[in-house]
């Protein structure tokens, strides 16, 4: 069982390299992905892996933090299809930090939807709303019920 659990954990880390942390097509992911959590529960029948307790998924380009992360993967290929992160969600990518209570990643659309008081901070600018959708491939966002605070940058 422990050997199978290790394999599933290792396999999910490899698959995540090609999906959730996909940068723009011009930029390759550098280095390995490391996922740490207090516990991992794998369910081959449901094709899910549940990471709980101080979850950190990290690459050289991006880090995703949450209290709980449920990873769904396809039958046969094992490719990640969806990830649901809950509790103290925080995405850090270069100078962008997005926080929320919930984040849902959809591999087929290469997007992450943040809900539960989402807030994005980049270079001193702050954006809040009720729902934020980040389209990873295009590096663009859509915010519902937005409120924006722009930092006054002198000389620009």
PDB file of C-alpha atoms in Angstrom:
ATOM      1  CA  UNK A   1       0.000   0.000   0.000  1.00  0.00           C
ATOM      2  CA  UNK A   2       2.795   2.435   0.909  1.00  0.00           C
ATOM      3  CA  UNK A   3       4.611   1.648  -2.340  1.00  0.00           C
ATOM      4  CA  UNK A   4       1.380   2.273  -4.315  1.00  0.00           C
ATOM      5  CA  UNK A   5       0.768   5.527  -2.415  1.00  0.00           C
ATOM      6  CA  UNK A   6       4.297   6.695  -3.231  1.00  0.00           C
ATOM      7  CA  UNK A   7       3.808   5.830  -6.915  1.00  0.00           C
ATOM      8  CA  UNK A   8       0.498   7.723  -7.109  1.00  0.00           C
ATOM      9  CA  UNK A   9       2.032  10.722  -5.349  1.00  0.00           C
ATOM     10  CA  UNK A  10       5.061  10.690  -7.668  1.00  0.00           C
ATOM     11  CA  UNK A  11       2.857  10.176 -10.754  1.00  0.00           C
ATOM     12  CA  UNK A  12       0.619  13.122  -9.837  1.00  0.00           C
ATOM     13  CA  UNK A  13       3.664  15.338  -9.382  1.00  0.00           C
ATOM     14  CA  UNK A  14       4.886  14.445 -12.881  1.00  0.00           C
ATOM     15  CA  UNK A  15       1.467  14.978 -14.480  1.00  0.00           C
ATOM     16  CA  UNK A  16       1.048  18.321 -12.730  1.00  0.00           C
ATOM     17  CA  UNK A  17       4.221  19.496 -14.425  1.00  0.00           C
ATOM     18  CA  UNK A  18       2.435  19.476 -17.751  1.00  0.00           C
ATOM     19  CA  UNK A  19      -0.887  20.849 -16.610  1.00  0.00           C
ATOM     20  CA  UNK A  20      -1.567  23.138 -13.679  1.00  0.00           C
ATOM     21  CA  UNK A  21       1.738  24.910 -13.781  1.00  0.00           C
ATOM     22  CA  UNK A  22       1.823  25.434 -17.532  1.00  0.00           C
ATOM     23  CA  UNK A  23       3.392  28.792 -18.251  1.00  0.00           C
ATOM     24  CA  UNK A  24       2.967  30.583 -21.531  1.00  0.00           C
ATOM     25  CA  UNK A  25       3.937  28.358 -24.465  1.00  0.00           C
ATOM     26  CA  UNK A  26       7.230  30.240 -24.882  1.00  0.00           C
ATOM     27  CA  UNK A  27       8.396  29.458 -21.352  1.00  0.00           C
ATOM     28  CA  UNK A  28       9.319  25.945 -20.267  1.00  0.00           C
ATOM     29  CA  UNK A  29       8.836  24.695 -16.722  1.00  0.00           C
ATOM     30  CA  UNK A  30      12.201  24.455 -15.056  1.00  0.00           C
ATOM     31  CA  UNK A  31      13.104  21.912 -12.448  1.00  0.00           C
ATOM     32  CA  UNK A  32      11.011  19.308 -10.649  1.00  0.00           C
ATOM     33  CA  UNK A  33       7.625  19.785  -9.019  1.00  0.00           C
ATOM     34  CA  UNK A  34       7.354  19.088  -5.336  1.00  0.00           C
ATOM     35  CA  UNK A  35       4.002  18.555  -3.613  1.00  0.00           C
ATOM     36  CA  UNK A  36       4.002  18.334   0.140  1.00  0.00           C
ATOM     37  CA  UNK A  37       1.116  17.810   2.533  1.00  0.00           C
ATOM     38  CA  UNK A  38       0.450  16.261   5.894  1.00  0.00           C
ATOM     39  CA  UNK A  39      -1.605  13.450   4.334  1.00  0.00           C
ATOM     40  CA  UNK A  40      -2.356  11.949   0.924  1.00  0.00           C
ATOM     41  CA  UNK A  41      -5.322   9.691   0.196  1.00  0.00           C
ATOM     42  CA  UNK A  42      -5.446   8.033  -3.227  1.00  0.00           C
ATOM     43  CA  UNK A  43      -8.608   6.499  -4.707  1.00  0.00           C
ATOM     44  CA  UNK A  44      -7.926   4.581  -7.941  1.00  0.00           C
ATOM     45  CA  UNK A  45     -11.636   3.821  -8.524  1.00  0.00           C
ATOM     46  CA  UNK A  46     -12.617   7.496  -8.311  1.00  0.00           C
ATOM     47  CA  UNK A  47      -9.350   8.534 -10.016  1.00  0.00           C
ATOM     48  CA  UNK A  48      -8.592  11.121  -7.352  1.00  0.00           C
ATOM     49  CA  UNK A  49      -5.808  12.023  -4.977  1.00  0.00           C
ATOM     50  CA  UNK A  50      -6.604  14.091  -1.890  1.00  0.00           C
ATOM     51  CA  UNK A  51      -3.779  16.100  -0.320  1.00  0.00           C
ATOM     52  CA  UNK A  52      -4.636  17.598   3.093  1.00  0.00           C
ATOM     53  CA  UNK A  53      -2.873  19.761   5.639  1.00  0.00           C
ATOM     54  CA  UNK A  54      -0.515  22.573   4.619  1.00  0.00           C
ATOM     55  CA  UNK A  55      -0.493  21.603   0.937  1.00  0.00           C
ATOM     56  CA  UNK A  56       2.262  23.179  -1.161  1.00  0.00           C
ATOM     57  CA  UNK A  57       2.684  22.447  -4.871  1.00  0.00           C
ATOM     58  CA  UNK A  58       5.866  24.127  -6.071  1.00  0.00           C
ATOM     59  CA  UNK A  59       7.865  24.569  -9.253  1.00  0.00           C
ATOM     60  CA  UNK A  60      10.547  27.079 -10.102  1.00  0.00           C
ATOM     61  CA  UNK A  61       7.881  29.276 -11.788  1.00  0.00           C
ATOM     62  CA  UNK A  62       4.811  28.997  -9.558  1.00  0.00           C
ATOM     63  CA  UNK A  63       3.663  27.904  -6.114  1.00  0.00           C
ATOM     64  CA  UNK A  64       0.139  26.954  -5.040  1.00  0.00           C
ATOM     65  CA  UNK A  65      -0.754  26.731  -1.348  1.00  0.00           C
ATOM     66  CA  UNK A  66      -3.975  25.410   0.204  1.00  0.00           C
ATOM     67  CA  UNK A  67      -5.322  23.489   3.180  1.00  0.00           C
ATOM     68  CA  UNK A  68      -6.814  20.795   0.941  1.00  0.00           C
ATOM     69  CA  UNK A  69      -6.243  19.865  -2.716  1.00  0.00           C
ATOM     70  CA  UNK A  70      -8.310  17.260  -4.572  1.00  0.00           C
ATOM     71  CA  UNK A  71      -6.743  16.154  -7.867  1.00  0.00           C
ATOM     72  CA  UNK A  72      -8.849  14.381 -10.508  1.00  0.00           C
ATOM     73  CA  UNK A  73      -7.134  12.377 -13.234  1.00  0.00           C
ATOM     74  CA  UNK A  74      -8.274  10.622 -16.416  1.00  0.00           C
ATOM     75  CA  UNK A  75      -8.644   6.872 -16.676  1.00  0.00           C
ATOM     76  CA  UNK A  76      -5.926   5.257 -18.743  1.00  0.00           C
ATOM     77  CA  UNK A  77      -3.675   8.283 -19.272  1.00  0.00           C
ATOM     78  CA  UNK A  78      -3.571   9.523 -15.704  1.00  0.00           C
ATOM     79  CA  UNK A  79      -3.606  13.125 -16.979  1.00  0.00           C
ATOM     80  CA  UNK A  80      -4.925  15.685 -14.513  1.00  0.00           C
ATOM     81  CA  UNK A  81      -8.383  16.896 -15.553  1.00  0.00           C
ATOM     82  CA  UNK A  82      -9.358  19.093 -12.608  1.00  0.00           C
ATOM     83  CA  UNK A  83      -8.018  20.312  -9.280  1.00  0.00           C
ATOM     84  CA  UNK A  84     -10.091  21.709  -6.421  1.00  0.00           C
ATOM     85  CA  UNK A  85      -8.127  23.621  -3.785  1.00  0.00           C
ATOM     86  CA  UNK A  86      -9.816  24.822  -0.590  1.00  0.00           C
ATOM     87  CA  UNK A  87      -8.865  26.788   2.490  1.00  0.00           C
ATOM     88  CA  UNK A  88      -6.242  29.538   2.549  1.00  0.00           C
ATOM     89  CA  UNK A  89      -5.598  29.274  -1.189  1.00  0.00           C
ATOM     90  CA  UNK A  90      -2.630  31.278  -2.413  1.00  0.00           C
ATOM     91  CA  UNK A  91      -1.113  31.293  -5.887  1.00  0.00           C
ATOM     92  CA  UNK A  92       2.296  32.935  -6.342  1.00  0.00           C
ATOM     93  CA  UNK A  93       3.614  33.474  -9.870  1.00  0.00           C
ATOM     94  CA  UNK A  94       6.472  35.963 -10.331  1.00  0.00           C
ATOM     95  CA  UNK A  95       5.130  39.288  -8.990  1.00  0.00           C
ATOM     96  CA  UNK A  96       1.483  38.116  -8.928  1.00  0.00           C
ATOM     97  CA  UNK A  97      -0.138  36.844  -5.723  1.00  0.00           C
ATOM     98  CA  UNK A  98      -3.757  35.652  -5.741  1.00  0.00           C
ATOM     99  CA  UNK A  99      -5.522  34.618  -2.544  1.00  0.00           C
ATOM    100  CA  UNK A 100      -8.995  33.147  -2.017  1.00  0.00           C
ATOM    101  CA  UNK A 101     -10.896  30.534  -0.060  1.00  0.00           C
ATOM    102  CA  UNK A 102     -11.440  28.263  -3.102  1.00  0.00           C
ATOM    103  CA  UNK A 103      -9.687  27.691  -6.432  1.00  0.00           C
ATOM    104  CA  UNK A 104     -10.806  25.324  -9.201  1.00  0.00           C
ATOM    105  CA  UNK A 105      -8.418  24.421 -12.018  1.00  0.00           C
ATOM    106  CA  UNK A 106      -9.778  23.069 -15.314  1.00  0.00           C
ATOM    107  CA  UNK A 107      -7.071  21.435 -17.441  1.00  0.00           C
ATOM    108  CA  UNK A 108      -9.007  21.323 -20.717  1.00  0.00           C
ATOM    109  CA  UNK A 109      -9.570  25.102 -20.624  1.00  0.00           C
ATOM    110  CA  UNK A 110      -6.271  25.945 -18.891  1.00  0.00           C
ATOM    111  CA  UNK A 111      -8.023  28.217 -16.404  1.00  0.00           C
ATOM    112  CA  UNK A 112      -8.267  28.705 -12.659  1.00  0.00           C
ATOM    113  CA  UNK A 113     -11.399  30.136 -11.033  1.00  0.00           C
ATOM    114  CA  UNK A 114     -10.924  31.797  -7.643  1.00  0.00           C
ATOM    115  CA  UNK A 115     -13.947  32.331  -5.354  1.00  0.00           C
ATOM    116  CA  UNK A 116     -14.446  33.150  -1.696  1.00  0.00           C
ATOM    117  CA  UNK A 117     -13.117  36.696  -1.361  1.00  0.00           C
ATOM    118  CA  UNK A 118     -10.522  36.506  -4.159  1.00  0.00           C
ATOM    119  CA  UNK A 119      -7.807  39.139  -4.121  1.00  0.00           C
ATOM    120  CA  UNK A 120      -4.945  39.706  -6.566  1.00  0.00           C
ATOM    121  CA  UNK A 121      -1.904  41.840  -5.832  1.00  0.00           C
ATOM    122  CA  UNK A 122       0.640  42.751  -8.487  1.00  0.00           C
ATOM    123  CA  UNK A 123       3.273  45.499  -8.234  1.00  0.00           C
ATOM    124  CA  UNK A 124       1.292  47.314  -5.539  1.00  0.00           C
ATOM    125  CA  UNK A 125      -2.009  47.231  -7.438  1.00  0.00           C
ATOM    126  CA  UNK A 126      -4.870  45.371  -5.707  1.00  0.00           C
ATOM    127  CA  UNK A 127      -7.908  43.815  -7.378  1.00  0.00           C
ATOM    128  CA  UNK A 128     -10.793  42.205  -5.510  1.00  0.00           C
ATOM    129  CA  UNK A 129     -14.113  40.783  -6.662  1.00  0.00           C
ATOM    130  CA  UNK A 130     -16.580  37.992  -6.124  1.00  0.00           C
ATOM    131  CA  UNK A 131     -15.067  35.712  -8.759  1.00  0.00           C
ATOM    132  CA  UNK A 132     -11.733  35.819 -10.611  1.00  0.00           C
ATOM    133  CA  UNK A 133     -10.969  33.681 -13.639  1.00  0.00           C
ATOM    134  CA  UNK A 134      -7.310  33.402 -14.655  1.00  0.00           C
ATOM    135  CA  UNK A 135      -6.709  32.110 -18.195  1.00  0.00           C
ATOM    136  CA  UNK A 136      -3.220  30.663 -17.906  1.00  0.00           C
ATOM    137  CA  UNK A 137      -2.448  30.213 -21.605  1.00  0.00           C
ATOM    138  CA  UNK A 138      -3.267  33.840 -22.456  1.00  0.00           C
ATOM    139  CA  UNK A 139      -2.003  35.224 -19.116  1.00  0.00           C
ATOM    140  CA  UNK A 140      -5.211  37.258 -18.694  1.00  0.00           C
ATOM    141  CA  UNK A 141      -7.963  37.559 -16.095  1.00  0.00           C
ATOM    142  CA  UNK A 142     -11.674  38.270 -15.847  1.00  0.00           C
ATOM    143  CA  UNK A 143     -13.017  39.651 -12.545  1.00  0.00           C
ATOM    144  CA  UNK A 144     -16.683  39.869 -11.575  1.00  0.00           C
ATOM    145  CA  UNK A 145     -17.850  42.740  -9.320  1.00  0.00           C
ATOM    146  CA  UNK A 146     -14.347  44.153  -9.383  1.00  0.00           C
ATOM    147  CA  UNK A 147     -12.832  46.783  -7.167  1.00  0.00           C
ATOM    148  CA  UNK A 148      -9.404  48.063  -8.195  1.00  0.00           C
ATOM    149  CA  UNK A 149      -6.879  50.069  -6.195  1.00  0.00           C
ATOM    150  CA  UNK A 150      -4.042  51.335  -8.386  1.00  0.00           C
ATOM    151  CA  UNK A 151      -0.828  52.413  -6.720  1.00  0.00           C
ATOM    152  CA  UNK A 152       0.174  55.977  -7.617  1.00  0.00           C
ATOM    153  CA  UNK A 153       3.500  55.509  -9.366  1.00  0.00           C
ATOM    154  CA  UNK A 154       5.302  58.855  -9.490  1.00  0.00           C
ATOM    155  CA  UNK A 155       7.180  59.654 -12.663  1.00  0.00           C
ATOM    156  CA  UNK A 156       5.192  57.218 -14.799  1.00  0.00           C
TER     157      UNK A 156
END
